[in-house]
XYZ file of C-alpha atoms in Angstrom:
719
model
C 60.325 -33.410 -68.500
C 58.035 -36.526 -67.968
C 57.335 -38.765 -70.985
C 53.316 -39.168 -71.790
C 54.538 -42.666 -72.310
C 55.615 -43.192 -69.328
C 52.712 -45.297 -67.018
C 51.365 -42.586 -64.514
C 52.339 -43.389 -60.660
C 48.917 -44.553 -58.693
C 47.657 -42.440 -56.289
C 47.268 -43.236 -52.304
C 44.407 -44.346 -51.007
C 44.177 -41.190 -49.178
C 44.339 -38.895 -52.233
C 41.650 -41.338 -53.755
C 39.424 -40.950 -50.680
C 39.397 -37.058 -50.558
C 38.935 -37.104 -54.747
C 35.721 -39.404 -53.947
C 34.163 -36.815 -51.203
C 35.437 -33.937 -53.237
C 33.065 -35.237 -56.305
C 30.470 -36.160 -54.052
C 30.255 -33.129 -52.741
C 30.354 -31.492 -55.976
C 27.792 -33.376 -57.173
C 25.490 -32.861 -54.248
C 25.482 -29.166 -54.346
C 24.695 -29.227 -58.128
C 21.832 -31.174 -57.232
C 20.473 -29.104 -54.366
C 21.010 -26.074 -56.695
C 18.971 -27.750 -59.678
C 15.799 -28.973 -57.217
C 15.826 -25.709 -55.325
C 15.501 -24.169 -58.739
C 12.596 -26.615 -59.905
C 10.951 -25.963 -56.474
C 11.309 -22.429 -56.659
C 9.868 -22.328 -60.371
C 7.035 -24.675 -59.419
C 6.316 -22.024 -56.429
C 6.328 -19.132 -58.333
C 3.890 -20.830 -60.932
C 1.827 -22.082 -57.905
C 1.468 -18.491 -56.120
C 0.505 -16.997 -59.741
C -2.817 -18.778 -59.437
C -3.171 -16.449 -55.887
C -2.193 -13.008 -57.278
C -4.799 -10.336 -56.738
C -5.121 -7.009 -58.141
C -6.874 -4.016 -57.496
C -9.160 -3.396 -54.389
C -8.782 -7.149 -52.962
C -4.781 -6.934 -53.041
C -5.189 -3.836 -50.992
C -7.217 -5.757 -48.629
C -4.719 -8.746 -48.162
C -2.048 -5.978 -47.684
C -3.834 -4.372 -44.626
C -4.760 -7.540 -43.300
C -1.275 -8.756 -43.456
C 0.499 -5.418 -42.070
C -2.263 -5.605 -39.551
C -0.989 -9.493 -38.476
C 2.573 -7.817 -38.337
C 1.827 -5.093 -36.093
C -0.517 -7.294 -33.768
C 2.443 -9.797 -33.125
C 4.736 -7.378 -32.572
C 2.578 -5.655 -30.146
C 1.637 -8.704 -28.351
C 5.355 -9.281 -27.497
C 5.452 -6.069 -26.364
C 2.545 -6.326 -24.097
C 3.721 -9.628 -22.916
C 7.043 -8.213 -21.671
C 5.372 -5.352 -20.047
C 3.241 -7.745 -18.332
C 6.069 -10.445 -17.440
C 6.778 -8.567 -13.848
C 3.346 -9.270 -12.435
C 3.796 -13.381 -13.185
C 6.509 -13.142 -10.696
C 3.678 -12.361 -8.146
C 2.334 -15.876 -8.864
C 5.224 -17.693 -7.617
C 5.028 -19.237 -4.248
C 1.701 -20.175 -2.118
C -0.018 -16.688 -3.125
C -3.483 -18.276 -2.124
C -2.529 -18.513 1.336
C -1.639 -14.465 1.760
C -4.304 -13.789 4.063
C -4.718 -16.792 5.700
C -4.641 -15.128 9.248
C -7.790 -14.048 11.009
C -6.555 -10.989 13.188
C -9.318 -8.751 15.378
C -7.508 -5.571 16.328
C -7.904 -3.307 19.002
C -7.012 0.476 19.448
C -4.953 2.018 22.373
C -7.589 2.124 24.109
C -8.981 -1.524 23.803
C -11.662 -1.252 21.736
C -12.255 -2.921 18.401
C -11.538 -1.201 15.211
C -11.917 -4.109 12.611
C -10.956 -7.438 11.268
C -8.567 -9.047 8.955
C -7.715 -11.968 7.331
C -9.580 -15.087 6.304
C -9.246 -18.549 7.219
C -10.394 -20.655 4.407
C -12.570 -23.336 6.704
C -14.651 -20.239 7.763
C -15.566 -18.936 4.243
C -18.609 -20.269 2.853
C -18.276 -22.857 -0.594
C -20.320 -21.176 -3.356
C -22.308 -24.345 -3.774
C -24.002 -23.498 -0.094
C -24.557 -19.917 -0.954
C -28.192 -19.446 -2.191
C -28.938 -19.054 -5.842
C -30.101 -15.603 -5.435
C -26.872 -14.379 -4.085
C -24.966 -16.039 -7.039
C -27.272 -14.794 -9.643
C -27.082 -11.133 -8.092
C -23.614 -10.810 -8.453
C -23.082 -11.909 -11.630
C -26.186 -9.948 -13.114
C -24.293 -7.156 -11.973
C -20.699 -7.820 -12.178
C -20.211 -10.432 -15.002
C -23.304 -12.017 -16.998
C -21.089 -13.782 -19.095
C -18.483 -15.050 -16.227
C -19.298 -19.143 -17.260
C -18.765 -18.094 -21.391
C -15.388 -16.333 -21.468
C -11.610 -17.185 -21.009
C -11.000 -14.458 -18.828
C -11.552 -10.952 -20.978
C -15.195 -10.869 -21.867
C -15.061 -8.961 -25.351
C -18.841 -8.837 -25.733
C -18.866 -7.266 -22.271
C -16.369 -5.040 -22.690
C -17.503 -3.504 -25.907
C -21.208 -3.300 -24.119
C -19.732 -1.082 -21.546
C -17.570 1.124 -23.718
C -21.110 1.388 -25.876
C -22.992 2.557 -22.664
C -20.350 4.534 -21.260
C -20.345 6.659 -24.694
C -23.894 7.148 -25.180
C -24.397 8.083 -20.977
C -21.264 10.542 -21.650
C -19.798 9.287 -18.373
C -18.548 5.770 -16.858
C -21.792 3.696 -15.845
C -20.767 0.601 -16.456
C -17.817 -1.045 -15.858
C -15.968 -3.752 -18.618
C -13.775 -5.860 -16.122
C -14.985 -9.327 -16.097
C -15.045 -11.166 -12.394
C -11.366 -12.830 -13.644
C -10.231 -9.344 -14.140
C -11.327 -8.285 -10.881
C -9.808 -10.878 -9.065
C -6.264 -10.411 -10.594
C -6.485 -6.860 -9.613
C -7.517 -7.625 -5.784
C -4.754 -10.415 -5.586
C -1.802 -9.197 -7.538
C -2.108 -5.473 -8.564
C -2.987 -2.001 -7.178
C -5.817 0.424 -8.305
C -3.607 2.385 -10.145
C -5.430 3.348 -13.448
C -2.192 2.700 -15.899
C -2.222 1.205 -19.030
C 0.306 -1.030 -17.499
C -1.758 -2.070 -14.923
C -4.310 -2.876 -17.542
C -2.133 -4.943 -19.481
C -0.785 -6.632 -16.296
C -4.729 -7.086 -15.530
C -5.289 -8.910 -18.708
C -2.389 -11.540 -18.973
C -3.144 -12.662 -15.073
C -6.821 -13.174 -16.145
C -5.845 -15.397 -18.607
C -3.477 -17.021 -16.071
C -6.151 -17.480 -13.600
C -8.059 -18.724 -16.194
C -5.665 -21.464 -16.950
C -4.728 -22.366 -13.312
C -8.241 -22.309 -11.752
C -12.009 -23.472 -12.735
C -14.381 -21.349 -12.935
C -15.867 -21.836 -9.332
C -12.318 -21.548 -7.827
C -12.325 -18.319 -9.171
C -15.856 -16.941 -7.929
C -15.132 -18.593 -4.616
C -11.460 -16.285 -4.307
C -13.499 -13.106 -5.791
C -16.469 -13.601 -3.361
C -14.046 -14.601 -0.513
C -11.521 -11.567 -1.073
C -13.310 -8.713 -2.519
C -14.170 -5.467 -0.114
C -17.330 -4.999 0.908
C -17.041 -1.509 3.125
C -17.143 -1.257 7.070
C -13.363 -2.678 7.028
C -14.998 -6.107 5.808
C -13.466 -8.638 3.581
C -16.040 -11.619 1.672
C -19.122 -11.584 1.151
C -20.059 -14.075 4.533
C -17.869 -11.085 6.757
C -20.043 -8.614 5.258
C -23.382 -10.423 5.458
C -22.610 -10.615 9.024
C -21.427 -7.053 9.437
C -24.306 -5.319 7.835
C -27.347 -8.121 8.685
C -25.883 -9.967 11.175
C -26.408 -13.675 9.892
C -24.486 -15.751 7.452
C -24.482 -15.521 3.557
C -26.667 -18.772 3.288
C -29.448 -16.964 4.940
C -29.709 -13.961 3.085
C -33.065 -12.916 1.513
C -33.227 -11.406 -2.082
C -33.324 -8.179 -0.665
C -30.313 -8.423 1.366
C -28.267 -10.165 -1.532
C -29.414 -7.310 -4.006
C -27.871 -4.831 -1.437
C -24.518 -6.869 -1.003
C -24.006 -7.395 -4.923
C -24.603 -3.567 -5.204
C -21.076 -3.147 -2.789
C -18.737 -4.809 -5.333
C -18.857 -1.426 -7.535
C -18.117 1.285 -4.921
C -18.254 -0.451 -1.632
C -17.771 3.137 0.323
C -20.135 5.261 -1.632
C -22.964 2.422 -0.837
C -21.972 0.794 2.439
C -25.603 0.730 3.992
C -24.597 1.782 7.621
C -23.054 4.900 6.101
C -25.554 5.944 3.563
C -28.601 3.444 3.562
C -30.758 5.537 1.268
C -27.966 4.935 -1.562
C -27.146 1.604 -0.572
C -31.070 0.942 -1.279
C -30.822 2.785 -4.558
C -28.296 0.360 -5.816
C -29.684 -2.773 -4.788
C -32.743 -1.694 -7.078
C -30.191 -1.269 -9.828
C -29.554 -4.852 -8.954
C -32.698 -5.994 -9.195
C -33.307 -4.676 -12.309
C -30.397 -6.035 -13.769
C -31.329 -9.560 -12.612
C -34.462 -9.037 -14.675
C -32.543 -7.426 -17.777
C -29.932 -10.492 -17.592
C -32.785 -12.892 -17.799
C -31.911 -14.562 -14.457
C -35.553 -13.686 -12.978
C -38.590 -11.951 -13.613
C -39.940 -8.619 -12.795
C -42.379 -10.847 -10.468
C -39.725 -12.321 -8.785
C -37.965 -9.563 -7.539
C -40.880 -7.671 -6.823
C -41.163 -8.616 -3.312
C -37.608 -7.156 -2.736
C -38.646 -3.802 -4.138
C -41.182 -3.154 -1.968
C -39.198 -4.730 0.999
C -36.312 -3.552 0.747
C -33.597 -5.002 3.325
C -32.624 -3.643 6.997
C -29.283 -3.656 8.281
C -28.123 -4.177 11.614
C -27.322 -0.553 13.802
C -24.031 0.234 13.792
C -23.722 4.148 13.940
C -21.267 5.440 11.503
C -18.494 3.564 12.633
C -15.564 4.306 10.114
C -13.126 1.442 9.773
C -9.367 2.893 9.874
C -8.685 0.418 6.705
C -5.304 1.973 5.136
C -3.933 1.802 9.266
C -5.546 -2.026 9.007
C -3.811 -2.992 6.368
C -0.465 -2.422 7.550
C -1.105 -3.498 10.837
C -2.045 -6.640 9.365
C 1.320 -6.918 7.486
C 3.105 -6.366 10.842
C 1.437 -8.867 12.365
C 2.092 -11.601 9.885
C 5.919 -10.316 10.535
C 5.707 -11.259 14.144
C 3.441 -13.972 13.906
C 5.026 -17.044 15.089
C 4.338 -20.623 12.959
C 0.926 -21.898 13.538
C -0.457 -18.984 15.300
C -2.980 -17.449 12.917
C -6.498 -16.701 14.893
C -5.280 -13.687 17.048
C -6.175 -10.612 18.858
C -3.836 -7.584 18.105
C -3.584 -4.246 20.849
C -2.502 -1.559 18.251
C -1.236 1.839 18.969
C -4.063 3.179 16.738
C -5.468 6.695 18.260
C -9.135 7.327 16.830
C -9.243 10.931 17.418
C -5.527 11.927 15.701
C -6.686 9.822 12.600
C -9.978 11.553 12.188
C -8.218 14.932 12.537
C -5.635 13.421 9.939
C -8.334 12.661 7.577
C -10.051 15.424 8.154
C -7.304 17.634 7.041
C -6.373 16.114 3.973
C -10.158 16.151 2.779
C -10.740 19.471 4.279
C -7.619 20.971 1.961
C -8.043 19.136 -1.072
C -11.925 19.965 -1.292
C -10.841 23.822 -0.714
C -7.854 23.848 -3.004
C -7.591 20.629 -4.791
C -8.868 22.392 -8.119
C -6.612 25.270 -7.757
C -3.674 22.650 -7.348
C -4.666 20.407 -9.896
C -3.885 17.744 -7.035
C -6.253 15.069 -5.890
C -4.417 12.548 -3.788
C -2.703 12.695 -0.060
C -1.203 10.448 2.640
C -0.144 11.206 6.019
C 1.654 9.354 9.067
C 1.821 10.538 12.390
C 4.193 8.648 14.859
C 4.285 9.686 18.643
C 7.487 10.604 20.319
C 7.849 6.989 21.955
C 7.547 5.273 18.361
C 3.756 4.461 18.469
C 1.891 4.968 15.282
C -1.130 6.715 15.603
C -2.602 7.417 12.479
C -2.201 6.588 8.778
C -4.042 8.060 6.004
C -3.127 6.015 2.877
C -5.423 7.732 0.423
C -9.007 9.886 0.225
C -11.321 6.864 -0.174
C -10.477 3.020 0.787
C -13.606 1.778 -1.158
C -12.460 3.853 -4.453
C -8.902 2.195 -3.843
C -6.936 0.472 -1.425
C -3.662 0.954 -2.669
C -2.142 2.420 0.871
C 0.067 5.300 -0.642
C 1.368 5.958 2.940
C 3.238 2.804 3.009
C 3.343 1.263 -0.242
C 3.527 4.168 -2.947
C 7.000 4.939 -3.857
C 7.627 9.129 -4.757
C 10.600 11.199 -4.908
C 11.032 13.377 -2.007
C 12.463 16.700 -2.972
C 14.249 18.947 -0.607
C 12.960 16.961 1.794
C 15.422 14.857 1.977
C 17.864 17.272 2.552
C 18.170 16.800 6.531
C 19.532 13.259 5.734
C 22.683 15.155 3.889
C 22.776 17.983 6.586
C 22.882 15.269 9.275
C 25.316 13.740 7.888
C 27.662 16.578 7.737
C 26.546 17.490 11.279
C 28.345 13.676 12.238
C 31.436 15.179 9.927
C 32.256 18.212 11.680
C 30.083 20.789 10.668
C 27.736 23.127 12.587
C 24.891 25.540 11.711
C 27.390 28.583 11.186
C 29.599 26.578 8.957
C 29.867 28.701 5.756
C 29.455 27.246 2.665
C 29.277 28.892 -1.124
C 25.817 28.550 -2.649
C 27.019 29.611 -5.881
C 26.685 27.419 -9.319
C 27.996 23.922 -8.864
C 28.495 21.188 -11.485
C 29.262 17.449 -10.505
C 30.118 16.008 -14.083
C 27.630 16.650 -16.161
C 24.891 17.594 -13.757
C 24.356 21.408 -12.610
C 21.225 21.848 -10.190
C 20.072 24.739 -9.860
C 18.208 26.919 -6.694
C 14.456 27.442 -6.868
C 14.902 31.111 -7.645
C 17.511 30.307 -10.292
C 20.101 32.390 -9.023
C 23.497 32.214 -6.864
C 22.556 32.157 -3.339
C 26.431 33.210 -2.083
C 28.569 32.189 0.638
C 25.639 31.403 3.669
C 25.570 29.096 6.797
C 24.140 25.706 6.757
C 21.556 26.998 8.852
C 20.142 29.769 6.065
C 20.916 27.219 3.324
C 17.942 24.802 4.894
C 15.748 27.114 6.170
C 15.876 28.647 2.349
C 16.272 25.235 0.803
C 19.061 25.919 -1.208
C 20.076 23.089 -3.585
C 23.504 23.776 -4.604
C 24.791 24.033 -0.658
C 23.726 19.818 0.202
C 25.221 19.006 -3.608
C 28.404 20.891 -2.777
C 28.808 19.205 0.606
C 28.142 15.683 -0.988
C 30.292 16.446 -3.825
C 33.593 17.754 -1.818
C 32.760 16.832 1.676
C 30.729 14.018 2.488
C 30.268 11.444 -0.988
C 27.144 9.369 -1.554
C 27.881 6.220 0.487
C 27.704 8.132 3.829
C 24.619 9.714 3.224
C 22.692 6.672 1.849
C 24.266 4.942 5.037
C 22.891 7.768 7.635
C 19.384 7.646 5.698
C 19.049 3.996 6.088
C 20.295 4.194 9.610
C 17.555 6.589 10.396
C 14.922 4.063 9.178
C 14.376 4.630 5.984
C 13.498 0.780 4.687
C 12.771 1.662 0.740
C 16.034 0.945 -1.481
C 17.964 3.893 -1.839
C 19.735 5.135 -5.312
C 23.318 5.764 -4.995
C 23.449 7.945 -7.594
C 24.372 11.944 -7.006
C 21.082 12.791 -7.810
C 19.703 11.466 -4.395
C 21.106 14.542 -2.679
C 18.430 16.210 -3.827
C 15.693 13.798 -3.158
C 15.354 11.655 -6.433
C 15.617 8.538 -4.519
C 12.100 6.787 -4.244
C 10.307 6.749 -0.568
C 7.291 6.206 1.487
C 5.442 8.605 3.775
C 5.957 6.070 6.455
C 9.667 6.160 5.505
C 9.487 9.946 6.065
C 7.902 9.798 9.157
C 10.309 6.879 10.467
C 13.422 8.988 9.504
C 12.103 12.561 11.057
C 10.999 11.019 14.310
C 14.788 10.169 14.853
C 15.105 14.279 15.624
C 12.209 14.033 17.730
C 13.316 11.045 19.849
C 16.403 12.319 21.079
C 18.752 10.678 18.073
C 17.450 7.316 18.598
C 15.931 4.592 15.999
C 13.797 1.437 16.528
C 11.256 2.531 18.559
C 8.262 2.687 15.612
C 5.796 0.378 16.148
C 2.183 -0.755 15.597
C 0.996 -3.564 17.431
C 1.599 -3.373 21.424
C 0.763 -6.710 22.008
C -0.739 -10.016 20.422
C -2.962 -12.473 22.378
C -4.430 -15.617 21.446
C -8.151 -16.429 21.332
C -7.456 -18.488 24.352
C -5.828 -15.159 25.958
C -2.334 -15.913 25.920
C 0.170 -13.259 25.192
C 2.245 -14.635 22.430
C 4.117 -11.015 21.448
C 4.659 -7.883 23.911
C 6.350 -5.163 22.189
C 8.161 -3.915 25.520
C 9.525 -7.204 26.091
C 10.020 -8.942 22.688
C 10.941 -5.560 20.577
C 15.273 -4.900 20.245
C 15.685 -1.775 22.063
C 16.224 1.587 20.522
C 19.846 2.372 19.415
C 21.170 5.748 18.785
C 22.236 6.725 15.377
C 22.434 10.586 16.032
C 25.255 11.876 18.521
C 23.952 14.533 21.017
C 25.916 17.433 19.141
C 24.652 16.514 15.689
C 21.030 16.059 17.054
C 21.403 19.461 18.721
C 22.593 21.080 15.784
C 19.875 19.579 13.296
C 17.092 20.258 15.799
C 18.378 24.112 15.771
C 18.196 24.038 11.620
C 15.123 22.146 11.465
C 13.152 24.616 13.840
C 14.231 27.483 11.613
C 12.746 26.544 9.011
C 9.217 26.915 9.731
C 10.190 30.054 11.693
C 12.482 32.198 8.493
C 12.570 29.798 5.655
C 9.751 28.021 3.358
C 7.489 26.129 6.427
C 5.662 29.195 7.740
C 2.396 28.177 7.254
C 3.707 24.958 9.476
C 3.647 27.031 12.798
C 1.524 26.076 15.733
C 0.349 28.762 18.030
C 2.909 28.741 21.285
C 4.547 25.152 20.107
C 7.748 24.986 18.746
C 7.844 23.361 15.467
C 10.725 21.648 13.096
C 10.646 20.118 9.968
C 11.399 20.503 6.233
C 9.446 20.974 2.913
C 10.015 18.918 -0.167
C 8.520 19.792 -3.820
C 10.044 17.591 -6.602
C 10.669 18.236 -10.377
C 7.733 19.590 -12.353
C 5.782 20.139 -8.786
C 4.547 16.253 -9.316
C 4.959 15.489 -5.267
C 4.686 18.363 -2.206
C 5.978 17.159 1.019
C 6.071 18.411 4.645
C 7.698 16.359 7.433
C 7.840 18.196 10.838
C 7.766 17.406 14.806
C 7.241 18.606 17.798
C 8.127 17.313 21.054
C 5.190 15.346 20.927
C 4.641 14.160 17.584
C 6.009 13.580 14.159
C 4.147 13.850 11.007
C 4.682 13.180 7.343
C 2.341 14.867 4.695
C 2.450 14.079 0.842
C 0.259 15.388 -1.696
C -0.198 14.537 -5.379
C -1.617 12.424 -8.280
C -1.595 8.591 -8.543
C -0.868 9.204 -12.317
C 2.129 11.056 -11.400
C 0.944 14.427 -13.263
C 2.080 17.764 -12.113
C 0.284 19.745 -9.812
C -0.286 23.527 -10.513
C 3.009 24.735 -9.192
C 2.124 23.229 -5.492
C 4.966 23.255 -3.025
C 6.046 21.663 -0.063
C 5.514 24.921 1.932
C 1.668 25.544 0.751
C -0.635 22.858 1.085
C 1.239 20.153 2.809
C 2.113 22.458 5.370
C -1.481 23.452 6.006
C -2.363 19.983 6.161
C 0.244 19.493 8.566
C -0.391 22.510 10.944
C -4.563 21.718 10.932
C -3.429 18.114 12.294
C -1.135 19.264 14.530
C -3.089 22.099 16.274
C -5.983 19.414 16.982
C -3.632 16.496 18.399
C -1.826 19.337 20.816
C -4.859 20.030 22.566
C -5.166 19.195 26.006
C -1.767 17.673 26.336
C 1.299 18.067 28.353
C 3.640 19.433 25.919
C 7.339 18.015 25.616
C 10.852 19.839 24.290
C 12.056 19.243 21.362
C 15.452 17.635 22.438
C 18.768 19.762 22.509
C 16.639 23.034 21.271
C 18.526 26.179 23.907
C 14.505 27.617 23.740
C 12.221 24.480 23.358
C 9.139 26.312 24.745
C 7.603 30.054 23.098
C 5.757 30.884 26.407
C 7.305 30.875 29.707
C 4.057 29.578 31.455
C 3.915 26.599 29.397
C 7.894 26.022 29.528
C 7.101 25.673 33.521
C 3.839 23.925 33.018
C 5.955 21.161 31.106
C 8.674 21.236 33.328
C 6.319 20.317 35.961
C 4.543 17.837 33.991
C 7.936 16.069 33.036
C 9.301 16.054 36.516
C 5.649 14.303 37.517
C 6.133 11.868 35.090
C 9.885 11.083 35.954
C 8.393 11.097 39.783
C 5.818 8.473 38.328
C 8.483 6.448 36.355
C 10.932 6.355 39.536
C 7.754 4.736 41.568
C 6.823 2.223 39.099
C 10.525 1.321 38.871
C 10.487 1.050 42.602
C 7.471 -0.885 42.826
C 8.848 -2.991 39.919
C 12.419 -3.655 41.630
C 10.875 -4.274 45.356
C 7.017 -5.701 45.190
C 5.113 -4.929 48.172
C 5.129 -7.287 50.999
C 3.203 -8.073 54.168
C 4.667 -7.471 57.420
C 5.597 -10.093 59.651
C 2.424 -9.431 61.924
C -0.085 -9.554 59.237
C 0.999 -12.754 57.866
C 1.121 -14.354 61.215
C -2.536 -13.389 61.659
C -3.433 -14.815 58.055
C -1.719 -17.923 59.111
C -3.755 -18.066 61.953
C -7.030 -17.687 60.507
C -6.061 -20.393 57.992
C -5.288 -22.747 60.659
C -8.670 -21.937 62.390
C -10.608 -22.536 58.875
C -8.822 -25.715 58.503
C -9.255 -27.041 61.888
C -12.855 -26.064 62.359
C -15.175 -28.702 61.703
C -17.342 -29.625 58.603
C -20.715 -28.067 58.454
C -23.604 -30.357 57.750
C -25.890 -28.987 54.788
C -29.207 -28.412 56.344
C -32.008 -30.684 55.385
C -34.316 -29.813 52.410
C -37.771 -29.041 53.465
C -40.088 -31.606 53.046
C -42.155 -31.268 49.631
C -45.449 -30.173 50.722
C -48.250 -31.834 48.539
C -50.282 -29.698 45.949
C -53.637 -31.429 48.317
């Protein structure tokens, strides 16, 4: 035991230092706790001064909750809008820095696209009444808001509610520019959110004058024209700098509905709309009634353009194709295209005819078509019913599920793996993991041949083929090798067409069946020429040659099966008189999309019908309206042409006389090709006697004496 009287041993330096740190920590924590308590007590006493009771407290509670929910909502909206800002990266201003004039397959001009900045007229050089007319109609408070005009939006809502219809738009000029530059015309909440945030971004990065300049240069003005300068030239044959008030009012009225009010299509409607613009000028206080009176009494006259309709959806696609193949520095070009105005007109007419006749019955509002000739030339594109109302090209940009119209890619893969049209596969119930697809009828199909399975569009057979024999990878690879450019999913449900594709993808893929198993020939531009006449691109020389993706045996099997679909299967309404047709129908979940993609020996055409907002149709299947649209279009396209056989079919013609005529035409074509090839291989030469004669004549001319010019007659005096 240690004696208390014994002197304690002194601590070491380290122990003393640790004890000091411990004491400091203890005192510091105590001090912090004490001060915090004092602060909390003071804060509590202070906050009690603002304690509210009764109705005042209720208001504060509502406001605070509203602020919290508003902040949360703003974060959600910002998250939705973030993908849109990716579009603003890069040189977005120069996306249209081309000037291209397009000619159809016969050399007729069909439209122009692009704008070179030096050709646009600066806002400062435009007449004052042009700017006022646009602002009075589209955005009166343009210079007062920051991209979104809350007052203008409220006024538009009030007017629309009062009129019980949409009579005023609430979008500011900045919002319209954001939509024109970066977004589509889809009427969805997500698009409106993106439009609002992009408007704020434009206001933050551009001046008001720059926004107005871009708006006037890029807006679609009808007649295939983009920008107010091009529209002034098209409708009035003059520059925007020379427009009078009546003409300016007519152009300002086009921004709302360029196709509906296009003066070369409907002059009375355009003049009525111009009168509305003149009234807007007075209502906005920009002009007096006396100043607009002359314009009311003397409405604008236009240059006679007939009822020339611009193939705008085709031009938009062809413009993108030009950008892909044009070389650096070649921005002002003339493009010879594969466009056929007659087939385009027939395709538009067929879509509009059937949607007007049956659109309400089937609850369907939109359609898209692509027509490709067997040589790969894209002859027509219908991207929607009204380009003026929506410039979104549903044929080349809308990604939609394809339903059963995807199955030919599955069966083509099966044919390459040793199956035949007579191979028997069970059409009974099948489960792939947790996925158990059903047939359209809901029951089992029993054991069926592959020909019957594709003709009757049995779902369980292609699923069983993919699950037990093929796998997803080879099917995906087959579709991509056949020209499908949209990214395909690798999920097992893609066998039944859940992966998204465009109408152009479908037409390109099916054209492989019509083109003897070859891919790579699809084209819309045959030649690009500079304004001075230099050829900078020639499809026959510069495009990579087509290559085979389907063996001859697989092609024969596939075309045999697809030709049975319109005869004994789901596409009987697509049959053409005396012409063998092949193709496949497609209907997606809840009847949101309906397809028919088919071909003959001459043309391949893909037809899609549905709604922009993905609302379900009224049980519309691919074998109903889409097949009818296809049939009406193709019946016109095959008039007065030499019919070609679908490759691989044992009986490619219905009528023996037609078969004989087609055979004769084919022989003649082969003979012409052989002659042309022989001429190309051995150019015609002059005989030695003719050559000698020409040389002698040349020597005679060269040795002849120079003739003196006769002396001019003497000028007689007027006297």
